[in-house]
Amino acid sequence: MNPFSPQLVYIEPGALEYTLGRELKEKFENMGIEIRETTSHNQVRNIPGNNELQQYRNAKSTLVIGVRKTLKFDTSKPSAEYAIPLATGCMGHCHYCYLQTTLGNKPYIRTYVNLEDIFAAADAYIKEREPEITRFEAACTSDVVGLDHLTHSLKKTIEHIGQTEHGRLRFVTKYHYVDHLLGAKHNGNTRFRFSVNSDYVIKHFEPGTSSFLERIEAAGKVAKADYPLGFIIAPLILHEHWQGGYLELFERLEATLPKYAKRDLTFELIQHRFTKTAKNIIQKRYPKTKLEMNEEERKYKWGRYGRGKYVYKDDEAVVLKETIQSYIERFFPEAKIEYFT
Ligand code: SF4
């Protein structure tokens, strides 16, 4: 697949006060992409399309270049202390994407150009907690790697956190455009995680993202660049021949990663779940999806504020968990399984 290139770009005037804002404007002008000015991203209207579905798809190829005004970071427990805001939205079309419910009717992509302000805020958070380590998660509201070949904001963030003694960065991606990040001076302070899955799941449910083999190859490159590495396998789906599908994933990873990288690997395992709200949105936006979301075949798990979700029934979840754990123990005995949920 080709790296993301927006079809339409909006620029907030304030963004042009920053070097990155001006650089991006020039870049997109040279690429011949239509650029419109907007006073605020909330004013981004008239995204082309004859109906809601078309507008949704077009929004996902629309990029807003903006300024992050709120410099109070959200918390991102348990895997990090804070979410570092670099971008929101994503060009991918994963049927079960969490952004469909969290971003509501603003699915366009925003990138923030006031990196200096964002880094200063991060430094203040680090200082506040010293000598404790402060971890920042960069992928709470976007897949930043999918966009970073254009902005290099993630690269700058990796290098900024690399210079700190007590700061750590982490993010997860379904994209393989990592080449420009390989030479970044990360200083071991960034854990680079890939969201991976069986080939079947990626092919059927993750359009617009990098393929099974592209992600595995990219993970190998990242390991060779000495980044601490991790994998999120999510969502784990009990599709036909799933055992073989996940076995192939582990066999490929084992064959690709260098020996030394296997000593400090993390795995996060998340079984497929859905809420009633998510199911409605998915069926509207991806009407032909083969994603199985039959409430009767699932267990209802109560959540906070009464907002529950449907997960696999206990006996199925146990088989799933034990199978994946057995693969990890077999192929990566030194890896750490952070959780199965
Ligand atoms: S790559 Fe991640 S953020 Fe992007 S659509 Fe897929 S699940 Fe959502």
mmCIF file of C-alpha atoms and ligand atoms in Angstrom:
data_model
loop_
_atom_site.group_PDB
_atom_site.id
_atom_site.type_symbol
_atom_site.label_atom_id
_atom_site.label_comp_id
_atom_site.label_asym_id
_atom_site.label_seq_id
_atom_site.Cartn_x
_atom_site.Cartn_y
_atom_site.Cartn_z
ATOM 1 C CA MET A 1 0.000 0.000 0.000
ATOM 2 C CA ASN A 2 1.030 3.594 -0.506
ATOM 3 C CA PRO A 3 1.736 5.924 2.403
ATOM 4 C CA PHE A 4 -1.098 8.240 3.351
ATOM 5 C CA SER A 5 -1.563 11.401 1.348
ATOM 6 C CA PRO A 6 -4.525 13.667 2.162
ATOM 7 C CA GLN A 7 -7.054 14.616 -0.509
ATOM 8 C CA LEU A 8 -7.918 17.881 1.200
ATOM 9 C CA VAL A 9 -6.027 19.973 3.751
ATOM 10 C CA TYR A 10 -7.384 22.592 6.148
ATOM 11 C CA ILE A 11 -5.051 25.002 7.919
ATOM 12 C CA GLU A 12 -5.924 26.990 10.996
ATOM 13 C CA PRO A 13 -4.302 30.439 10.627
ATOM 14 C CA GLY A 14 -2.566 30.106 14.005
ATOM 15 C CA ALA A 15 -0.710 27.072 12.657
ATOM 16 C CA LEU A 16 1.262 29.276 10.276
ATOM 17 C CA GLU A 17 2.986 30.923 13.233
ATOM 18 C CA TYR A 18 4.889 27.670 13.752
ATOM 19 C CA THR A 19 7.717 26.343 11.589
ATOM 20 C CA LEU A 20 6.047 22.962 11.151
ATOM 21 C CA GLY A 21 2.788 24.628 10.091
ATOM 22 C CA ARG A 22 4.582 26.624 7.382
ATOM 23 C CA GLU A 23 6.585 23.593 6.254
ATOM 24 C CA LEU A 24 3.469 21.471 5.916
ATOM 25 C CA LYS A 25 1.647 24.182 3.959
ATOM 26 C CA GLU A 26 4.529 24.377 1.496
ATOM 27 C CA LYS A 27 4.750 20.599 1.256
ATOM 28 C CA PHE A 28 1.066 20.177 0.407
ATOM 29 C CA GLU A 29 1.145 23.089 -2.052
ATOM 30 C CA ASN A 30 4.025 21.391 -3.863
ATOM 31 C CA MET A 31 2.078 18.144 -3.874
ATOM 32 C CA GLY A 32 -0.803 19.974 -5.587
ATOM 33 C CA ILE A 33 -3.271 19.172 -2.800
ATOM 34 C CA GLU A 34 -6.220 21.512 -2.257
ATOM 35 C CA ILE A 35 -5.680 23.662 0.858
ATOM 36 C CA ARG A 36 -8.437 25.583 2.608
ATOM 37 C CA GLU A 37 -8.165 27.961 5.525
ATOM 38 C CA THR A 38 -10.342 27.503 8.558
ATOM 39 C CA THR A 39 -10.582 29.518 11.748
ATOM 40 C CA SER A 40 -10.886 26.393 13.883
ATOM 41 C CA HIS A 41 -11.226 22.685 13.261
ATOM 42 C CA ASN A 42 -14.780 22.936 14.543
ATOM 43 C CA GLN A 43 -15.465 25.017 11.455
ATOM 44 C CA VAL A 44 -14.371 22.204 9.175
ATOM 45 C CA ARG A 45 -17.560 21.774 7.264
ATOM 46 C CA ASN A 46 -18.537 20.926 3.759
ATOM 47 C CA ILE A 47 -16.417 17.833 3.646
ATOM 48 C CA PRO A 48 -17.436 16.618 0.208
ATOM 49 C CA GLY A 49 -19.793 13.657 -0.170
ATOM 50 C CA ASN A 50 -23.388 12.984 -1.166
ATOM 51 C CA ASN A 51 -24.270 11.123 1.972
ATOM 52 C CA GLU A 52 -23.017 10.486 5.485
ATOM 53 C CA LEU A 53 -21.038 7.419 4.471
ATOM 54 C CA GLN A 54 -19.187 9.239 1.702
ATOM 55 C CA GLN A 55 -18.509 12.179 3.990
ATOM 56 C CA TYR A 56 -17.117 9.795 6.580
ATOM 57 C CA ARG A 57 -14.756 8.248 4.036
ATOM 58 C CA ASN A 58 -13.686 11.654 2.727
ATOM 59 C CA ALA A 59 -13.143 12.945 6.257
ATOM 60 C CA LYS A 60 -10.661 10.144 6.795
ATOM 61 C CA SER A 61 -8.562 11.535 3.950
ATOM 62 C CA THR A 62 -8.855 15.124 5.180
ATOM 63 C CA LEU A 63 -6.030 16.560 7.224
ATOM 64 C CA VAL A 64 -6.416 19.564 9.528
ATOM 65 C CA ILE A 65 -3.199 21.339 10.465
ATOM 66 C CA GLY A 66 -3.851 22.929 13.812
ATOM 67 C CA VAL A 67 -2.568 24.206 17.120
ATOM 68 C CA ARG A 68 -3.096 22.217 20.294
ATOM 69 C CA LYS A 69 -4.606 24.691 22.708
ATOM 70 C CA THR A 70 -5.249 22.459 25.713
ATOM 71 C CA LEU A 71 -1.882 21.589 27.122
ATOM 72 C CA LYS A 72 -3.330 19.686 30.013
ATOM 73 C CA PHE A 73 -2.681 16.064 29.047
ATOM 74 C CA ASP A 74 -5.276 13.352 29.599
ATOM 75 C CA THR A 75 -4.276 10.473 31.816
ATOM 76 C CA SER A 76 -3.623 7.159 30.121
ATOM 77 C CA LYS A 77 -3.653 4.535 32.868
ATOM 78 C CA PRO A 78 -2.534 1.809 33.312
ATOM 79 C CA SER A 79 0.080 1.648 30.542
ATOM 80 C CA ALA A 80 1.254 5.272 30.847
ATOM 81 C CA GLU A 81 0.765 8.289 33.074
ATOM 82 C CA TYR A 82 -0.259 10.684 30.300
ATOM 83 C CA ALA A 83 -1.463 10.800 26.710
ATOM 84 C CA ILE A 84 0.805 13.103 24.698
ATOM 85 C CA PRO A 85 -1.303 14.876 22.067
ATOM 86 C CA LEU A 86 0.340 14.819 18.631
ATOM 87 C CA ALA A 87 -2.633 14.027 16.402
ATOM 88 C CA THR A 88 -6.213 12.803 16.409
ATOM 89 C CA GLY A 89 -8.015 10.628 13.869
ATOM 90 C CA CYS A 90 -6.658 8.027 11.485
ATOM 91 C CA MET A 91 -6.684 7.187 7.799
ATOM 92 C CA GLY A 92 -7.290 3.481 8.445
ATOM 93 C CA HIS A 93 -10.632 1.716 8.130
ATOM 94 C CA CYS A 94 -10.454 -0.965 10.781
ATOM 95 C CA HIS A 95 -14.034 -2.034 11.317
ATOM 96 C CA TYR A 96 -13.681 -2.190 15.093
ATOM 97 C CA CYS A 97 -11.625 0.978 15.538
ATOM 98 C CA TYR A 98 -12.093 2.566 18.969
ATOM 99 C CA LEU A 99 -11.984 6.034 17.387
ATOM 100 C CA GLN A 100 -15.383 5.463 15.802
ATOM 101 C CA THR A 101 -17.009 5.884 19.157
ATOM 102 C CA THR A 102 -14.499 8.260 20.773
ATOM 103 C CA LEU A 103 -14.187 10.795 17.940
ATOM 104 C CA GLY A 104 -17.910 10.841 17.189
ATOM 105 C CA ASN A 105 -18.712 12.854 14.108
ATOM 106 C CA LYS A 106 -15.235 14.343 13.693
ATOM 107 C CA PRO A 107 -13.361 11.547 11.960
ATOM 108 C CA TYR A 108 -10.979 13.852 10.076
ATOM 109 C CA ILE A 109 -7.311 13.778 10.955
ATOM 110 C CA ARG A 110 -5.743 16.613 12.931
ATOM 111 C CA THR A 111 -2.067 17.134 13.429
ATOM 112 C CA TYR A 112 -0.697 19.664 15.898
ATOM 113 C CA VAL A 113 2.199 21.885 14.895
ATOM 114 C CA ASN A 114 3.011 23.583 18.211
ATOM 115 C CA LEU A 115 5.377 20.829 19.234
ATOM 116 C CA GLU A 116 7.516 23.190 21.321
ATOM 117 C CA ASP A 117 4.509 23.913 23.574
ATOM 118 C CA ILE A 118 3.623 20.219 23.794
ATOM 119 C CA PHE A 119 7.205 19.276 24.724
ATOM 120 C CA ALA A 120 7.364 22.023 27.343
ATOM 121 C CA ALA A 121 4.173 20.655 28.904
ATOM 122 C CA ALA A 122 5.629 17.117 28.844
ATOM 123 C CA ASP A 123 8.804 18.357 30.534
ATOM 124 C CA ALA A 124 6.736 19.962 33.284
ATOM 125 C CA TYR A 125 4.885 16.683 33.874
ATOM 126 C CA ILE A 126 8.200 14.824 34.065
ATOM 127 C CA LYS A 127 9.596 17.347 36.515
ATOM 128 C CA GLU A 128 6.575 17.093 38.740
ATOM 129 C CA ARG A 129 7.094 13.335 39.242
ATOM 130 C CA GLU A 130 10.888 13.173 39.470
ATOM 131 C CA PRO A 131 12.611 10.910 40.427
ATOM 132 C CA GLU A 132 9.744 8.632 39.342
ATOM 133 C CA ILE A 133 9.572 7.721 35.656
ATOM 134 C CA THR A 134 6.809 9.415 33.649
ATOM 135 C CA ARG A 135 5.404 7.499 30.681
ATOM 136 C CA PHE A 136 3.628 9.137 27.752
ATOM 137 C CA GLU A 137 1.385 7.282 25.322
ATOM 138 C CA ALA A 138 1.280 8.830 21.831
ATOM 139 C CA ALA A 139 -1.371 6.617 20.242
ATOM 140 C CA CYS A 140 -4.467 7.280 22.353
ATOM 141 C CA THR A 141 -6.317 9.242 19.703
ATOM 142 C CA SER A 142 -4.548 8.380 16.459
ATOM 143 C CA ASP A 143 -2.118 6.021 14.735
ATOM 144 C CA VAL A 144 0.719 8.536 14.587
ATOM 145 C CA VAL A 145 3.087 6.342 12.568
ATOM 146 C CA GLY A 146 0.577 6.362 9.688
ATOM 147 C CA LEU A 147 0.974 10.129 9.445
ATOM 148 C CA ASP A 148 4.529 10.673 10.533
ATOM 149 C CA HIS A 149 6.202 10.334 7.119
ATOM 150 C CA LEU A 150 4.541 13.718 6.423
ATOM 151 C CA THR A 151 4.997 15.521 9.743
ATOM 152 C CA HIS A 152 7.947 13.900 11.555
ATOM 153 C CA SER A 153 6.289 14.993 14.827
ATOM 154 C CA LEU A 154 6.638 11.520 16.289
ATOM 155 C CA LYS A 155 10.301 11.409 15.346
ATOM 156 C CA LYS A 156 10.878 14.732 17.117
ATOM 157 C CA THR A 157 8.966 13.471 20.142
ATOM 158 C CA ILE A 158 11.058 10.287 20.278
ATOM 159 C CA GLU A 159 14.213 12.410 20.211
ATOM 160 C CA HIS A 160 12.887 14.852 22.783
ATOM 161 C CA ILE A 161 11.961 12.085 25.231
ATOM 162 C CA GLY A 162 15.262 10.379 24.377
ATOM 163 C CA GLN A 163 17.100 13.328 25.918
ATOM 164 C CA THR A 164 15.257 13.100 29.214
ATOM 165 C CA GLU A 165 16.327 11.013 32.147
ATOM 166 C CA HIS A 166 12.899 10.298 33.585
ATOM 167 C CA GLY A 167 10.602 10.426 30.534
ATOM 168 C CA ARG A 168 9.427 7.416 28.510
ATOM 169 C CA LEU A 169 7.370 7.227 25.350
ATOM 170 C CA ARG A 170 5.213 4.466 23.948
ATOM 171 C CA PHE A 171 2.830 4.114 21.044
ATOM 172 C CA VAL A 172 1.290 1.419 18.915
ATOM 173 C CA THR A 173 0.829 1.217 15.172
ATOM 174 C CA LYS A 174 -0.661 -0.825 12.370
ATOM 175 C CA TYR A 175 1.600 0.853 9.801
ATOM 176 C CA HIS A 176 5.011 -0.092 8.460
ATOM 177 C CA TYR A 177 6.323 3.345 7.465
ATOM 178 C CA VAL A 178 9.111 3.271 10.005
ATOM 179 C CA ASP A 179 12.227 3.971 7.949
ATOM 180 C CA HIS A 180 12.587 7.627 8.996
ATOM 181 C CA LEU A 181 12.257 6.577 12.664
ATOM 182 C CA LEU A 182 15.072 4.046 12.591
ATOM 183 C CA GLY A 183 17.817 6.624 12.977
ATOM 184 C CA ALA A 184 16.021 8.672 15.678
ATOM 185 C CA LYS A 185 18.034 9.114 18.868
ATOM 186 C CA HIS A 186 15.588 7.264 21.106
ATOM 187 C CA ASN A 187 18.147 6.364 23.759
ATOM 188 C CA GLY A 188 16.069 3.331 24.730
ATOM 189 C CA ASN A 189 13.328 5.596 26.106
ATOM 190 C CA THR A 190 10.667 4.659 23.549
ATOM 191 C CA ARG A 191 8.813 1.361 23.417
ATOM 192 C CA PHE A 192 7.707 0.818 19.836
ATOM 193 C CA ARG A 193 4.658 -1.438 19.717
ATOM 194 C CA PHE A 194 2.991 -3.001 16.698
ATOM 195 C CA SER A 195 -0.605 -4.021 16.617
ATOM 196 C CA VAL A 196 -0.538 -7.389 14.877
ATOM 197 C CA ASN A 197 -3.003 -10.139 14.144
ATOM 198 C CA SER A 198 -3.586 -13.201 12.015
ATOM 199 C CA ASP A 199 -3.438 -12.607 8.278
ATOM 200 C CA TYR A 200 -7.166 -13.407 8.099
ATOM 201 C CA VAL A 201 -8.116 -10.688 10.589
ATOM 202 C CA ILE A 202 -5.922 -8.053 8.945
ATOM 203 C CA LYS A 203 -7.264 -8.883 5.470
ATOM 204 C CA HIS A 204 -10.926 -8.900 6.447
ATOM 205 C CA PHE A 205 -11.221 -6.227 9.088
ATOM 206 C CA GLU A 206 -8.368 -3.742 8.737
ATOM 207 C CA PRO A 207 -8.608 -2.087 5.306
ATOM 208 C CA GLY A 208 -6.356 0.900 4.765
ATOM 209 C CA THR A 209 -3.587 -0.358 7.073
ATOM 210 C CA SER A 210 -0.321 -2.202 6.417
ATOM 211 C CA SER A 211 -0.443 -5.912 5.634
ATOM 212 C CA PHE A 212 0.498 -8.826 7.884
ATOM 213 C CA LEU A 213 3.945 -9.207 6.291
ATOM 214 C CA GLU A 214 4.647 -5.466 6.081
ATOM 215 C CA ARG A 215 4.086 -5.065 9.824
ATOM 216 C CA ILE A 216 6.266 -8.054 10.690
ATOM 217 C CA GLU A 217 9.063 -6.807 8.471
ATOM 218 C CA ALA A 218 8.807 -3.341 10.045
ATOM 219 C CA ALA A 219 8.992 -4.869 13.536
ATOM 220 C CA GLY A 220 12.245 -6.549 12.507
ATOM 221 C CA LYS A 221 13.688 -3.199 11.376
ATOM 222 C CA VAL A 222 12.620 -1.499 14.595
ATOM 223 C CA ALA A 223 14.207 -4.266 16.676
ATOM 224 C CA LYS A 224 17.459 -3.873 14.737
ATOM 225 C CA ALA A 225 17.362 -0.150 15.491
ATOM 226 C CA ASP A 226 17.514 -1.129 19.194
ATOM 227 C CA TYR A 227 14.107 0.153 20.205
ATOM 228 C CA PRO A 228 12.465 -1.727 23.050
ATOM 229 C CA LEU A 229 9.702 -3.582 21.188
ATOM 230 C CA GLY A 230 6.218 -4.799 21.995
ATOM 231 C CA PHE A 231 3.163 -6.306 20.343
ATOM 232 C CA ILE A 232 -0.494 -5.797 20.940
ATOM 233 C CA ILE A 233 -2.511 -8.630 19.518
ATOM 234 C CA ALA A 234 -5.925 -7.101 19.286
ATOM 235 C CA PRO A 235 -8.588 -7.932 18.751
ATOM 236 C CA LEU A 236 -8.063 -11.665 19.160
ATOM 237 C CA ILE A 237 -10.818 -13.209 17.064
ATOM 238 C CA LEU A 238 -12.053 -16.796 17.010
ATOM 239 C CA HIS A 239 -12.314 -16.966 13.235
ATOM 240 C CA GLU A 240 -12.223 -20.187 11.250
ATOM 241 C CA HIS A 241 -8.777 -21.828 11.613
ATOM 242 C CA TRP A 242 -7.742 -19.179 14.134
ATOM 243 C CA GLN A 243 -5.214 -21.461 15.853
ATOM 244 C CA GLY A 244 -3.270 -21.845 12.594
ATOM 245 C CA GLY A 245 -3.627 -18.142 11.811
ATOM 246 C CA TYR A 246 -2.087 -17.053 15.114
ATOM 247 C CA LEU A 247 0.535 -19.801 14.963
ATOM 248 C CA GLU A 248 1.678 -18.409 11.615
ATOM 249 C CA LEU A 249 1.968 -14.958 13.203
ATOM 250 C CA PHE A 250 4.299 -16.249 15.908
ATOM 251 C CA GLU A 251 6.340 -18.353 13.479
ATOM 252 C CA ARG A 252 6.898 -15.328 11.259
ATOM 253 C CA LEU A 253 7.779 -13.066 14.171
ATOM 254 C CA GLU A 254 10.212 -15.595 15.547
ATOM 255 C CA ALA A 255 11.936 -15.914 12.180
ATOM 256 C CA THR A 256 12.155 -12.142 11.712
ATOM 257 C CA LEU A 257 13.266 -10.737 15.060
ATOM 258 C CA PRO A 258 16.929 -10.758 16.022
ATOM 259 C CA LYS A 259 17.855 -12.853 19.052
ATOM 260 C CA TYR A 260 18.687 -9.957 21.363
ATOM 261 C CA ALA A 261 15.285 -8.303 20.752
ATOM 262 C CA LYS A 262 13.479 -11.389 22.005
ATOM 263 C CA ARG A 263 14.763 -10.831 25.530
ATOM 264 C CA ASP A 264 12.864 -7.620 26.132
ATOM 265 C CA LEU A 265 9.552 -8.132 24.368
ATOM 266 C CA THR A 266 6.117 -7.292 25.707
ATOM 267 C CA PHE A 267 2.779 -8.709 24.632
ATOM 268 C CA GLU A 268 -0.646 -7.228 25.309
ATOM 269 C CA LEU A 269 -3.577 -9.494 24.486
ATOM 270 C CA ILE A 270 -7.083 -8.188 23.973
ATOM 271 C CA GLN A 271 -9.985 -10.394 22.954
ATOM 272 C CA HIS A 272 -12.604 -8.967 20.629
ATOM 273 C CA ARG A 273 -15.355 -7.057 22.370
ATOM 274 C CA PHE A 274 -18.088 -4.706 21.288
ATOM 275 C CA THR A 275 -20.719 -2.486 22.789
ATOM 276 C CA LYS A 276 -24.199 -1.978 21.412
ATOM 277 C CA THR A 277 -23.261 1.575 20.355
ATOM 278 C CA ALA A 278 -20.137 0.374 18.537
ATOM 279 C CA LYS A 279 -22.076 -2.385 16.792
ATOM 280 C CA ASN A 280 -24.597 0.132 15.434
ATOM 281 C CA ILE A 281 -21.858 2.431 14.154
ATOM 282 C CA ILE A 282 -19.893 -0.418 12.562
ATOM 283 C CA GLN A 283 -22.965 -1.742 10.771
ATOM 284 C CA LYS A 284 -23.700 1.722 9.429
ATOM 285 C CA ARG A 285 -20.163 2.503 8.288
ATOM 286 C CA TYR A 286 -19.080 -0.951 7.145
ATOM 287 C CA PRO A 287 -22.389 -2.561 6.173
ATOM 288 C CA LYS A 288 -20.733 -5.560 4.507
ATOM 289 C CA THR A 289 -18.501 -6.418 7.453
ATOM 290 C CA LYS A 290 -18.046 -10.083 8.297
ATOM 291 C CA LEU A 291 -17.306 -9.153 11.897
ATOM 292 C CA GLU A 292 -19.272 -11.453 14.126
ATOM 293 C CA MET A 293 -21.231 -9.388 16.711
ATOM 294 C CA ASN A 294 -23.991 -11.680 17.878
ATOM 295 C CA GLU A 295 -24.904 -10.769 21.458
ATOM 296 C CA GLU A 296 -26.417 -14.198 22.088
ATOM 297 C CA GLU A 297 -23.104 -15.926 21.489
ATOM 298 C CA ARG A 298 -21.250 -13.656 23.884
ATOM 299 C CA LYS A 299 -20.956 -12.924 27.567
ATOM 300 C CA TYR A 300 -21.997 -9.497 28.810
ATOM 301 C CA LYS A 301 -19.310 -7.954 30.939
ATOM 302 C CA TRP A 302 -20.455 -5.084 33.108
ATOM 303 C CA GLY A 303 -18.261 -2.016 32.943
ATOM 304 C CA ARG A 304 -17.915 1.263 34.755
ATOM 305 C CA TYR A 305 -20.898 3.635 34.671
ATOM 306 C CA GLY A 306 -23.128 0.722 33.639
ATOM 307 C CA ARG A 307 -21.559 0.663 30.168
ATOM 308 C CA GLY A 308 -20.913 -3.001 29.553
ATOM 309 C CA LYS A 309 -19.510 -4.861 26.578
ATOM 310 C CA TYR A 310 -19.837 -8.226 24.911
ATOM 311 C CA VAL A 311 -16.803 -10.484 25.200
ATOM 312 C CA TYR A 312 -16.317 -14.178 24.404
ATOM 313 C CA LYS A 313 -17.943 -16.686 26.750
ATOM 314 C CA ASP A 314 -15.657 -17.899 29.539
ATOM 315 C CA ASP A 315 -14.825 -21.298 28.033
ATOM 316 C CA GLU A 316 -13.936 -19.715 24.668
ATOM 317 C CA ALA A 317 -11.906 -16.955 26.305
ATOM 318 C CA VAL A 318 -9.931 -19.539 28.297
ATOM 319 C CA VAL A 319 -9.052 -21.540 25.169
ATOM 320 C CA LEU A 320 -8.059 -18.347 23.387
ATOM 321 C CA LYS A 321 -5.902 -17.148 26.248
ATOM 322 C CA GLU A 322 -4.205 -20.502 26.809
ATOM 323 C CA THR A 323 -3.491 -21.016 23.124
ATOM 324 C CA ILE A 324 -1.887 -17.606 22.642
ATOM 325 C CA GLN A 325 0.032 -17.899 25.903
ATOM 326 C CA SER A 326 1.366 -21.297 24.801
ATOM 327 C CA TYR A 327 2.609 -19.770 21.526
ATOM 328 C CA ILE A 328 4.340 -16.956 23.401
ATOM 329 C CA GLU A 329 5.991 -19.414 25.790
ATOM 330 C CA ARG A 330 7.112 -21.571 22.881
ATOM 331 C CA PHE A 331 8.485 -18.862 20.596
ATOM 332 C CA PHE A 332 9.437 -16.102 23.052
ATOM 333 C CA PRO A 333 10.004 -17.677 26.472
ATOM 334 C CA GLU A 334 11.629 -14.518 27.837
ATOM 335 C CA ALA A 335 8.841 -12.159 26.773
ATOM 336 C CA LYS A 336 6.512 -10.523 29.245
ATOM 337 C CA ILE A 337 2.752 -10.886 28.844
ATOM 338 C CA GLU A 338 1.434 -7.623 30.251
ATOM 339 C CA TYR A 339 -2.220 -8.630 30.303
ATOM 340 C CA PHE A 340 -5.010 -10.587 28.645
ATOM 341 C CA THR A 341 -8.337 -8.864 28.737
HETATM 342 S S1 SF4 B 1 -5.081 1.815 12.480
HETATM 343 FE FE1 SF4 B 1 -5.784 1.979 14.611
HETATM 344 S S2 SF4 B 1 -6.518 4.089 14.802
HETATM 345 FE FE2 SF4 B 1 -6.369 3.629 12.616
HETATM 346 S S3 SF4 B 1 -8.420 2.919 11.982
HETATM 347 FE FE3 SF4 B 1 -7.211 1.103 12.537
HETATM 348 S S4 SF4 B 1 -7.654 0.746 14.728
HETATM 349 FE FE4 SF4 B 1 -8.285 2.849 14.233
#
